[in-house]
Amino acid sequence: MSELIKKVTQLLNDKTVDVFIGYGKGSADRIRAIFVRSAEQTEKLVLNSACTQNLAGYILKQEVKHLGKIGVLANVAALRSMLQLASEFQVKDGEVLALFANPDGTLTEFIDFHSIEVFLTTTDTGITSDEQERIAQLEALTVSERWNFWNKEFEKCIKCYACRAACPMCYCHRCTTDVNQPQWIPVASHERGNLDYHLMRAMHLAGRCVNCGECASACPMDIPLNLLTYQLISPIKTGFGATAGMKADAVYALSTYKPDDKENFII
Amino acid sequence: MQEFEPKIVAFVCNWCTYAGADLTGTSRIKYDANVKIIRFPCTGRIDFMILMKAFENGADGIIVSGCHPNDCHYSTGNFHARRRWIVFRNLLNFAGIETERIQFSWVSAAEGFKWADVVNNTVKKIREFGPNENYKKIAVSTLFNEEGTSNE
Amino acid sequence: MEQQNIYQPYLMEIEKITEEAPMVKTFRLKFTNEEEGNNFSFRTGQFGEYSVFGEGEVTFCVASPHTRKGYIECTFREAGRVTTELASLNEGDTIGFRGPYGNIFPIDDWKGKNLLFIAGGIALPPMRSVIWSCLDQRDQFKDISILYGARSVADLVYKQELEEWKERPDVNLVTTVDPGGETPTWKGDVGFVPTILDRMKPVSENTIAIVCGPPVMIKFTFPVLEKYGFSDDQVFTTLENRMKCGLGKCGRCNVGKVFVCKDGPVFSRTQLKDLPDEY
Amino acid sequence: MEKELKILKYSDLSKLIERFHAKGFPVLAPVRKGKVVEIELVESLGDIALDVLLSTQSAKKTAFPKVEKVLKYTLAKSGVTQHPVDPDTARETILFGVRPCDASGFKSLDAIFGEAPGDQFYLKKKEKTAIISFSCPEADEYCFCTSVGGGPGNTAGSDLQFTGIGKDEIFVEILTEKGKQIAAIFADLLSDSPAGIDKTKFLADVKVVFDSDKVVENTSASFNNAALWLEQSLRCIGCGACAFVCPTCACFDFQDEQNTKQGVRLRLWDSCGFSLFTLHTSGHNPREVQSQRWRQRIMHKFSYMPQQLHVVGCEGCGRCSRACPVDMNIKEHLTAIAQVG
């Protein structure tokens, strides 16, 4: 903790970064993102097990960018978000400085994408066993049982778009949902609108999702949205050998192909 | 009760399957009339949202068909499409939508007989599956017919 | 009787379509239900919500003057979702119209004064309603001047009416196009509206200026008016914000404590200065 | 009307729901669904989550649903035909077990939709809803009703209010004519209240944290204080969660949906937090960045609504703060605004 404060103070003092995005104390027992812009503000930094939010989403926010060079306290998901964003030409190498807090309290500083790539090769980036189990449970159901499950979940959706706003990969200036010539996804949060929206979002995140879980934790109606995209991680990995957010120069799995891609359903 | 006649929409590539379907016709091969063909420049252009829309607008089944691998008019469109279909089928299945309702196939301009087979088999399969009830419940017409406004 | 469904439009038939400029059309609309048409009235400055069924609604001022009954006209540029669809319609097609909404130009207060209309581009339509209303009771006003500018000659709308106004001895019409937008046969001025206005040396005494146009034009026109002594009470404009309901409920056109749809769209510059810069 | 005070036994509460159903009144009440609490139709008292602090969404959806049909039409070669949509098809319904802030939240909506010309879709539904609110025995750190003129036992907007006193008894306040009619359904279960019951003893202690008048005054003066709004909204990600769970947010959108033969126009919830909310077709956006949109949300509730409609558009329920994915705590921000200048 003191390590972090010391480091961020130094980064701000020698102007390596102008703003450092870290965690601070929030309401009640919550943790929130804070934007540290001076050495005095570093006192507000907090680091504990509740610090799970993927802060990489903020590095693309217009008003944060205006503050100057960004440093960010990145967890594994945030590091992967950065690489994925890099592969989609949203961040340039060296543009954002990332600090990673090791379990032993030390800090690892990443100033370029290469070091993140190397670091991630020895890091567990998979989804949790709990999440795996939930997916397995759903997969064990019949198709119509799954339809009913999702129907019930989507019924709760109020289309507040918190999932989209919280997702570091949902950075489009105009989301497909908001494209209205023609209006492809119904804006209404009725069954059809919700089904369309969530399937569209899952499909657009297939091969890009870095399993940070922000969508599900942002959802005020507690819809397990992350399962939709998590479920696609494994077929994309086994089928095409691709995992999102591991290489800064990766080619998006769904914008490329291999002549011998395996399938068993095309006649 | 009237017997269920499946409505099938076929999204086909202009260069292979469309020509193939044409050949089926000019060869006077008979096939089920349940299918409505929509021509696309390439299977690579067939977005998954177009397929979702077909269901919403009352399709009981969908056929997506294009050039055999390596035969794409634009070299690689069908390869790209194939990848997306693999992922999309996974997603549909996980979301509880019967993937059997979408038949993907490669039909070349010379395969008039194959096109007739694809259509006939799909119609037969969908006939067994029955109407796409899940989607009928959420169609615009359902919204239109719903009684007034409630506060429940 | 209390209106049950305030969001239900009148059905209107497109009686006549006029091509004004590239992408700009004028529709003359008549009520499909004659009785509704007879009961309908509006005042200059008001607007309505025009619907294309299946696409949604779009807001325009009523471009015809309130002194002419039996029909309404709207002029629009093909730009967004609804206007694109609107532009594809033909004479005889049905659209919806909700209105009239909003406040009015205080024409009655202007009687006995000089009027100076300053419009740019597609902003002439909301102005046209006022101009005709005043011309239809010409004896009530003193000098009427119109300064109208567009990007190019082709972009000038209501070309026929411009001719008509030019011919009239009781109207002083100045038309201008942006530098580079002129054609070899162009007889009008060349230059931006504020520049031409400066050259016109408008007299502020007993004059009302009505300004409408794109935000940049307005931004540079106000100082010129100030220079010639126009006070804030002498300058009027009509605002446009994104709207959905037109009735001060949906929240979209909210600027400060006013709703453009309900408390506007016509504002004097005095009122405008009271509002935060969010339009 | 003069309010009437009665006592009801806890054990009789389930009979109330039974009697409402017997009279043909559907009952809407908070129901626990996993981590969220929704306001839904209930069968019996067992379904109702009376112990929860607040439902996840506010009760506004009972009169202002998230999707509502306002128009329907058929399309033919000969043209468009409109079919009337009757705004008045809702049944008389009882909204049971909501909190005082939910009940009083309707006064903002009443002001917005009731202003001429009245929106009958909302008004009719509201008119047909009788509200039985339960005062709050506890509160959490997000609650600030007392700072905006409400309170854990605020009776504004309720037709009946129940307050648990002791283990077995409920203190019943009959507040309106509508409340009296509802109370008549279970009049035999009510006994006269002994004089001198002080319900405040049984209510949560919600501290006043800021002066609402000061917020109203300061918001108007702080419009151009860009630094303030930016500082508060830096972590705002621009979703609509706050507006959609809010009991007083009423901004909406219209969308048409149609197939080849028929179509509907729907009225949907919208939020001033979305970047597209005010975007003009020309590409010009009066509120371009998130801090301006955050300012709009606060200003609308605390400056514009008091000026236009003479109500403060906030009930202090704190739902927006609880729902916010990035922990934008409105209570904290309003306190900061109250202290400006």
PDB file of N, CA and C in Angstrom, chain D residues 244-315:
ATOM      1  N   PHE D 244     -32.989   5.098 -14.561  1.00  0.00           N
ATOM      2  CA  PHE D 244     -33.999   4.059 -14.720  1.00  0.00           C
ATOM      3  C   PHE D 244     -34.495   3.513 -13.391  1.00  0.00           C
ATOM      4  N   VAL D 245     -33.689   3.613 -12.356  1.00  0.00           N
ATOM      5  CA  VAL D 245     -34.181   3.148 -11.055  1.00  0.00           C
ATOM      6  C   VAL D 245     -34.790   4.296 -10.250  1.00  0.00           C
ATOM      7  N   CYS D 246     -34.652   5.524 -10.759  1.00  0.00           N
ATOM      8  CA  CYS D 246     -35.102   6.714 -10.032  1.00  0.00           C
ATOM      9  C   CYS D 246     -36.625   6.804  -9.978  1.00  0.00           C
ATOM     10  N   PRO D 247     -37.209   7.130  -8.829  1.00  0.00           N
ATOM     11  CA  PRO D 247     -38.669   7.251  -8.763  1.00  0.00           C
ATOM     12  C   PRO D 247     -39.201   8.526  -9.423  1.00  0.00           C
ATOM     13  N   THR D 248     -38.328   9.489  -9.731  1.00  0.00           N
ATOM     14  CA  THR D 248     -38.841  10.752 -10.272  1.00  0.00           C
ATOM     15  C   THR D 248     -38.377  11.039 -11.693  1.00  0.00           C
ATOM     16  N   CYS D 249     -37.402  10.297 -12.214  1.00  0.00           N
ATOM     17  CA  CYS D 249     -36.941  10.526 -13.588  1.00  0.00           C
ATOM     18  C   CYS D 249     -38.055  10.149 -14.562  1.00  0.00           C
ATOM     19  N   ALA D 250     -38.393  11.076 -15.448  1.00  0.00           N
ATOM     20  CA  ALA D 250     -39.533  10.820 -16.319  1.00  0.00           C
ATOM     21  C   ALA D 250     -39.216  11.028 -17.790  1.00  0.00           C
ATOM     22  N   CYS D 251     -37.945  11.251 -18.134  1.00  0.00           N
ATOM     23  CA  CYS D 251     -37.635  11.484 -19.543  1.00  0.00           C
ATOM     24  C   CYS D 251     -37.957  10.235 -20.360  1.00  0.00           C
ATOM     25  N   PHE D 252     -38.463  10.456 -21.541  1.00  0.00           N
ATOM     26  CA  PHE D 252     -38.819   9.294 -22.354  1.00  0.00           C
ATOM     27  C   PHE D 252     -38.529   9.509 -23.822  1.00  0.00           C
ATOM     28  N   ASP D 253     -38.708   8.433 -24.544  1.00  0.00           N
ATOM     29  CA  ASP D 253     -38.381   8.361 -25.952  1.00  0.00           C
ATOM     30  C   ASP D 253     -39.568   7.711 -26.642  1.00  0.00           C
ATOM     31  N   PHE D 254     -39.733   8.006 -27.926  1.00  0.00           N
ATOM     32  CA  PHE D 254     -40.724   7.272 -28.714  1.00  0.00           C
ATOM     33  C   PHE D 254     -39.996   6.426 -29.747  1.00  0.00           C
ATOM     34  N   GLN D 255     -40.474   5.224 -29.971  1.00  0.00           N
ATOM     35  CA  GLN D 255     -39.909   4.389 -31.021  1.00  0.00           C
ATOM     36  C   GLN D 255     -41.052   3.671 -31.724  1.00  0.00           C
ATOM     37  N   ASP D 256     -40.955   3.608 -33.037  1.00  0.00           N
ATOM     38  CA  ASP D 256     -41.940   2.855 -33.807  1.00  0.00           C
ATOM     39  C   ASP D 256     -41.416   1.451 -34.070  1.00  0.00           C
ATOM     40  N   GLU D 257     -42.307   0.494 -34.008  1.00  0.00           N
ATOM     41  CA  GLU D 257     -41.947  -0.862 -34.424  1.00  0.00           C
ATOM     42  C   GLU D 257     -43.049  -1.353 -35.318  1.00  0.00           C
ATOM     43  N   GLN D 258     -42.687  -1.928 -36.446  1.00  0.00           N
ATOM     44  CA  GLN D 258     -43.738  -2.404 -37.336  1.00  0.00           C
ATOM     45  C   GLN D 258     -43.264  -3.554 -38.194  1.00  0.00           C
ATOM     46  N   ASN D 259     -44.232  -4.340 -38.641  1.00  0.00           N
ATOM     47  CA  ASN D 259     -43.937  -5.315 -39.691  1.00  0.00           C
ATOM     48  C   ASN D 259     -44.626  -4.799 -40.944  1.00  0.00           C
ATOM     49  N   THR D 260     -44.835  -5.658 -41.920  1.00  0.00           N
ATOM     50  CA  THR D 260     -45.375  -5.120 -43.175  1.00  0.00           C
ATOM     51  C   THR D 260     -46.834  -4.693 -43.067  1.00  0.00           C
ATOM     52  N   LYS D 261     -47.534  -5.204 -42.050  1.00  0.00           N
ATOM     53  CA  LYS D 261     -48.970  -4.931 -41.989  1.00  0.00           C
ATOM     54  C   LYS D 261     -49.378  -3.984 -40.874  1.00  0.00           C
ATOM     55  N   GLN D 262     -48.670  -4.073 -39.764  1.00  0.00           N
ATOM     56  CA  GLN D 262     -49.127  -3.305 -38.613  1.00  0.00           C
ATOM     57  C   GLN D 262     -47.938  -2.782 -37.807  1.00  0.00           C
ATOM     58  N   GLY D 263     -48.216  -1.776 -37.036  1.00  0.00           N
ATOM     59  CA  GLY D 263     -47.122  -1.203 -36.255  1.00  0.00           C
ATOM     60  C   GLY D 263     -47.630  -0.568 -34.974  1.00  0.00           C
ATOM     61  N   VAL D 264     -46.681  -0.294 -34.088  1.00  0.00           N
ATOM     62  CA  VAL D 264     -47.015   0.357 -32.822  1.00  0.00           C
ATOM     63  C   VAL D 264     -46.003   1.461 -32.573  1.00  0.00           C
ATOM     64  N   ARG D 265     -46.414   2.449 -31.825  1.00  0.00           N
ATOM     65  CA  ARG D 265     -45.451   3.437 -31.345  1.00  0.00           C
ATOM     66  C   ARG D 265     -45.333   3.231 -29.844  1.00  0.00           C
ATOM     67  N   LEU D 266     -44.101   3.088 -29.387  1.00  0.00           N
ATOM     68  CA  LEU D 266     -43.875   2.784 -27.986  1.00  0.00           C
ATOM     69  C   LEU D 266     -43.251   3.980 -27.288  1.00  0.00           C
ATOM     70  N   ARG D 267     -43.646   4.161 -26.052  1.00  0.00           N
ATOM     71  CA  ARG D 267     -43.021   5.175 -25.222  1.00  0.00           C
ATOM     72  C   ARG D 267     -42.084   4.432 -24.268  1.00  0.00           C
ATOM     73  N   LEU D 268     -40.811   4.826 -24.273  1.00  0.00           N
ATOM     74  CA  LEU D 268     -39.789   4.100 -23.534  1.00  0.00           C
ATOM     75  C   LEU D 268     -39.049   5.032 -22.593  1.00  0.00           C
ATOM     76  N   TRP D 269     -38.517   4.468 -21.544  1.00  0.00           N
ATOM     77  CA  TRP D 269     -37.689   5.265 -20.651  1.00  0.00           C
ATOM     78  C   TRP D 269     -36.438   5.728 -21.386  1.00  0.00           C
ATOM     79  N   ASP D 270     -35.990   6.906 -21.039  1.00  0.00           N
ATOM     80  CA  ASP D 270     -34.751   7.410 -21.613  1.00  0.00           C
ATOM     81  C   ASP D 270     -33.986   8.107 -20.503  1.00  0.00           C
ATOM     82  N   SER D 271     -32.750   8.454 -20.777  1.00  0.00           N
ATOM     83  CA  SER D 271     -31.948   9.078 -19.731  1.00  0.00           C
ATOM     84  C   SER D 271     -31.112  10.214 -20.293  1.00  0.00           C
ATOM     85  N   CYS D 272     -31.059  11.315 -19.533  1.00  0.00           N
ATOM     86  CA  CYS D 272     -30.261  12.462 -19.962  1.00  0.00           C
ATOM     87  C   CYS D 272     -28.774  12.146 -19.870  1.00  0.00           C
ATOM     88  N   GLY D 273     -28.436  10.985 -19.284  1.00  0.00           N
ATOM     89  CA  GLY D 273     -27.033  10.600 -19.177  1.00  0.00           C
ATOM     90  C   GLY D 273     -26.475  10.028 -20.469  1.00  0.00           C
ATOM     91  N   PHE D 274     -27.353   9.651 -21.387  1.00  0.00           N
ATOM     92  CA  PHE D 274     -26.888   9.094 -22.654  1.00  0.00           C
ATOM     93  C   PHE D 274     -26.405  10.193 -23.579  1.00  0.00           C
ATOM     94  N   SER D 275     -25.308   9.911 -24.287  1.00  0.00           N
ATOM     95  CA  SER D 275     -24.757  10.950 -25.158  1.00  0.00           C
ATOM     96  C   SER D 275     -25.679  11.255 -26.328  1.00  0.00           C
ATOM     97  N   LEU D 276     -26.500  10.293 -26.716  1.00  0.00           N
ATOM     98  CA  LEU D 276     -27.353  10.530 -27.884  1.00  0.00           C
ATOM     99  C   LEU D 276     -28.654  11.232 -27.523  1.00  0.00           C
ATOM    100  N   PHE D 277     -28.872  11.432 -26.252  1.00  0.00           N
ATOM    101  CA  PHE D 277     -30.154  11.992 -25.797  1.00  0.00           C
ATOM    102  C   PHE D 277     -30.459  13.322 -26.487  1.00  0.00           C
ATOM    103  N   THR D 278     -29.455  14.168 -26.589  1.00  0.00           N
ATOM    104  CA  THR D 278     -29.697  15.499 -27.146  1.00  0.00           C
ATOM    105  C   THR D 278     -29.040  15.711 -28.503  1.00  0.00           C
ATOM    106  N   LEU D 279     -28.432  14.664 -29.051  1.00  0.00           N
ATOM    107  CA  LEU D 279     -27.689  14.834 -30.303  1.00  0.00           C
ATOM    108  C   LEU D 279     -28.598  15.270 -31.456  1.00  0.00           C
ATOM    109  N   HIS D 280     -28.231  16.376 -32.100  1.00  0.00           N
ATOM    110  CA  HIS D 280     -28.994  16.823 -33.265  1.00  0.00           C
ATOM    111  C   HIS D 280     -28.574  16.003 -34.481  1.00  0.00           C
ATOM    112  N   THR D 281     -29.443  15.997 -35.477  1.00  0.00           N
ATOM    113  CA  THR D 281     -29.106  15.276 -36.706  1.00  0.00           C
ATOM    114  C   THR D 281     -27.872  15.872 -37.368  1.00  0.00           C
ATOM    115  N   SER D 282     -27.707  17.181 -37.200  1.00  0.00           N
ATOM    116  CA  SER D 282     -26.565  17.850 -37.821  1.00  0.00           C
ATOM    117  C   SER D 282     -25.238  17.405 -37.224  1.00  0.00           C
ATOM    118  N   GLY D 283     -25.285  16.708 -36.097  1.00  0.00           N
ATOM    119  CA  GLY D 283     -24.053  16.303 -35.431  1.00  0.00           C
ATOM    120  C   GLY D 283     -23.744  17.188 -34.234  1.00  0.00           C
ATOM    121  N   HIS D 284     -24.443  18.325 -34.160  1.00  0.00           N
ATOM    122  CA  HIS D 284     -24.254  19.220 -33.024  1.00  0.00           C
ATOM    123  C   HIS D 284     -24.882  18.603 -31.777  1.00  0.00           C
ATOM    124  N   ASN D 285     -24.160  18.637 -30.669  1.00  0.00           N
ATOM    125  CA  ASN D 285     -24.725  18.107 -29.428  1.00  0.00           C
ATOM    126  C   ASN D 285     -24.614  19.160 -28.331  1.00  0.00           C
ATOM    127  N   PRO D 286     -25.757  19.664 -27.862  1.00  0.00           N
ATOM    128  CA  PRO D 286     -25.702  20.714 -26.831  1.00  0.00           C
ATOM    129  C   PRO D 286     -25.006  20.253 -25.554  1.00  0.00           C
ATOM    130  N   ARG D 287     -25.094  18.984 -25.243  1.00  0.00           N
ATOM    131  CA  ARG D 287     -24.385  18.465 -24.071  1.00  0.00           C
ATOM    132  C   ARG D 287     -23.426  17.379 -24.544  1.00  0.00           C
ATOM    133  N   GLU D 288     -22.226  17.834 -24.861  1.00  0.00           N
ATOM    134  CA  GLU D 288     -21.284  16.955 -25.551  1.00  0.00           C
ATOM    135  C   GLU D 288     -20.570  15.959 -24.663  1.00  0.00           C
ATOM    136  N   VAL D 289     -20.220  16.380 -23.459  1.00  0.00           N
ATOM    137  CA  VAL D 289     -19.423  15.494 -22.610  1.00  0.00           C
ATOM    138  C   VAL D 289     -20.200  15.098 -21.363  1.00  0.00           C
ATOM    139  N   GLN D 290     -19.705  14.051 -20.715  1.00  0.00           N
ATOM    140  CA  GLN D 290     -20.444  13.457 -19.609  1.00  0.00           C
ATOM    141  C   GLN D 290     -20.662  14.427 -18.457  1.00  0.00           C
ATOM    142  N   SER D 291     -19.701  15.316 -18.220  1.00  0.00           N
ATOM    143  CA  SER D 291     -19.877  16.214 -17.077  1.00  0.00           C
ATOM    144  C   SER D 291     -21.068  17.154 -17.296  1.00  0.00           C
ATOM    145  N   GLN D 292     -21.301  17.530 -18.554  1.00  0.00           N
ATOM    146  CA  GLN D 292     -22.468  18.371 -18.834  1.00  0.00           C
ATOM    147  C   GLN D 292     -23.758  17.597 -18.637  1.00  0.00           C
ATOM    148  N   ARG D 293     -23.685  16.318 -18.947  1.00  0.00           N
ATOM    149  CA  ARG D 293     -24.896  15.512 -18.796  1.00  0.00           C
ATOM    150  C   ARG D 293     -25.170  15.220 -17.307  1.00  0.00           C
ATOM    151  N   TRP D 294     -24.125  15.060 -16.548  1.00  0.00           N
ATOM    152  CA  TRP D 294     -24.282  14.892 -15.102  1.00  0.00           C
ATOM    153  C   TRP D 294     -24.866  16.178 -14.515  1.00  0.00           C
ATOM    154  N   ARG D 295     -24.352  17.299 -14.974  1.00  0.00           N
ATOM    155  CA  ARG D 295     -24.881  18.583 -14.518  1.00  0.00           C
ATOM    156  C   ARG D 295     -26.366  18.688 -14.827  1.00  0.00           C
ATOM    157  N   GLN D 296     -26.742  18.263 -16.032  1.00  0.00           N
ATOM    158  CA  GLN D 296     -28.153  18.328 -16.410  1.00  0.00           C
ATOM    159  C   GLN D 296     -29.019  17.524 -15.441  1.00  0.00           C
ATOM    160  N   ARG D 297     -28.529  16.345 -15.085  1.00  0.00           N
ATOM    161  CA  ARG D 297     -29.328  15.486 -14.191  1.00  0.00           C
ATOM    162  C   ARG D 297     -29.554  16.181 -12.846  1.00  0.00           C
ATOM    163  N   ILE D 298     -28.495  16.766 -12.307  1.00  0.00           N
ATOM    164  CA  ILE D 298     -28.610  17.440 -11.022  1.00  0.00           C
ATOM    165  C   ILE D 298     -29.416  18.734 -11.156  1.00  0.00           C
ATOM    166  N   MET D 299     -29.085  19.507 -12.183  1.00  0.00           N
ATOM    167  CA  MET D 299     -29.765  20.795 -12.369  1.00  0.00           C
ATOM    168  C   MET D 299     -31.263  20.595 -12.608  1.00  0.00           C
ATOM    169  N   HIS D 300     -31.594  19.584 -13.383  1.00  0.00           N
ATOM    170  CA  HIS D 300     -32.999  19.370 -13.693  1.00  0.00           C
ATOM    171  C   HIS D 300     -33.797  19.095 -12.427  1.00  0.00           C
ATOM    172  N   LYS D 301     -33.209  18.280 -11.574  1.00  0.00           N
ATOM    173  CA  LYS D 301     -33.922  17.914 -10.353  1.00  0.00           C
ATOM    174  C   LYS D 301     -33.937  19.032  -9.317  1.00  0.00           C
ATOM    175  N   PHE D 302     -32.832  19.749  -9.239  1.00  0.00           N
ATOM    176  CA  PHE D 302     -32.698  20.709  -8.141  1.00  0.00           C
ATOM    177  C   PHE D 302     -32.791  22.170  -8.532  1.00  0.00           C
ATOM    178  N   SER D 303     -32.804  22.440  -9.836  1.00  0.00           N
ATOM    179  CA  SER D 303     -32.940  23.836 -10.225  1.00  0.00           C
ATOM    180  C   SER D 303     -34.138  24.034 -11.141  1.00  0.00           C
ATOM    181  N   TYR D 304     -34.188  23.257 -12.227  1.00  0.00           N
ATOM    182  CA  TYR D 304     -35.248  23.485 -13.211  1.00  0.00           C
ATOM    183  C   TYR D 304     -36.613  23.044 -12.707  1.00  0.00           C
ATOM    184  N   MET D 305     -36.675  21.857 -12.103  1.00  0.00           N
ATOM    185  CA  MET D 305     -37.990  21.390 -11.640  1.00  0.00           C
ATOM    186  C   MET D 305     -38.580  22.284 -10.552  1.00  0.00           C
ATOM    187  N   PRO D 306     -37.785  22.717  -9.587  1.00  0.00           N
ATOM    188  CA  PRO D 306     -38.363  23.661  -8.624  1.00  0.00           C
ATOM    189  C   PRO D 306     -38.861  24.938  -9.300  1.00  0.00           C
ATOM    190  N   GLN D 307     -38.144  25.393 -10.337  1.00  0.00           N
ATOM    191  CA  GLN D 307     -38.580  26.616 -11.014  1.00  0.00           C
ATOM    192  C   GLN D 307     -39.816  26.404 -11.883  1.00  0.00           C
ATOM    193  N   GLN D 308     -39.832  25.258 -12.591  1.00  0.00           N
ATOM    194  CA  GLN D 308     -40.937  25.025 -13.516  1.00  0.00           C
ATOM    195  C   GLN D 308     -42.167  24.491 -12.810  1.00  0.00           C
ATOM    196  N   LEU D 309     -41.955  23.525 -11.953  1.00  0.00           N
ATOM    197  CA  LEU D 309     -43.083  22.749 -11.437  1.00  0.00           C
ATOM    198  C   LEU D 309     -43.243  22.843  -9.929  1.00  0.00           C
ATOM    199  N   HIS D 310     -42.371  23.593  -9.292  1.00  0.00           N
ATOM    200  CA  HIS D 310     -42.452  23.800  -7.851  1.00  0.00           C
ATOM    201  C   HIS D 310     -42.322  22.524  -7.036  1.00  0.00           C
ATOM    202  N   VAL D 311     -41.572  21.565  -7.556  1.00  0.00           N
ATOM    203  CA  VAL D 311     -41.212  20.396  -6.744  1.00  0.00           C
ATOM    204  C   VAL D 311     -39.733  20.128  -6.945  1.00  0.00           C
ATOM    205  N   VAL D 312     -39.101  19.622  -5.901  1.00  0.00           N
ATOM    206  CA  VAL D 312     -37.729  19.162  -6.061  1.00  0.00           C
ATOM    207  C   VAL D 312     -37.813  17.746  -6.595  1.00  0.00           C
ATOM    208  N   GLY D 313     -37.098  17.487  -7.676  1.00  0.00           N
ATOM    209  CA  GLY D 313     -37.230  16.181  -8.332  1.00  0.00           C
ATOM    210  C   GLY D 313     -36.390  15.088  -7.713  1.00  0.00           C
ATOM    211  N   CYS D 314     -36.356  15.034  -6.404  1.00  0.00           N
ATOM    212  CA  CYS D 314     -35.568  13.987  -5.744  1.00  0.00           C
ATOM    213  C   CYS D 314     -36.233  13.652  -4.428  1.00  0.00           C
ATOM    214  N   GLU D 315     -36.296  12.357  -4.125  1.00  0.00           N
ATOM    215  CA  GLU D 315     -36.938  11.925  -2.895  1.00  0.00           C
ATOM    216  C   GLU D 315     -35.942  11.404  -1.867  1.00  0.00           C
TER     217      GLU D 315
END
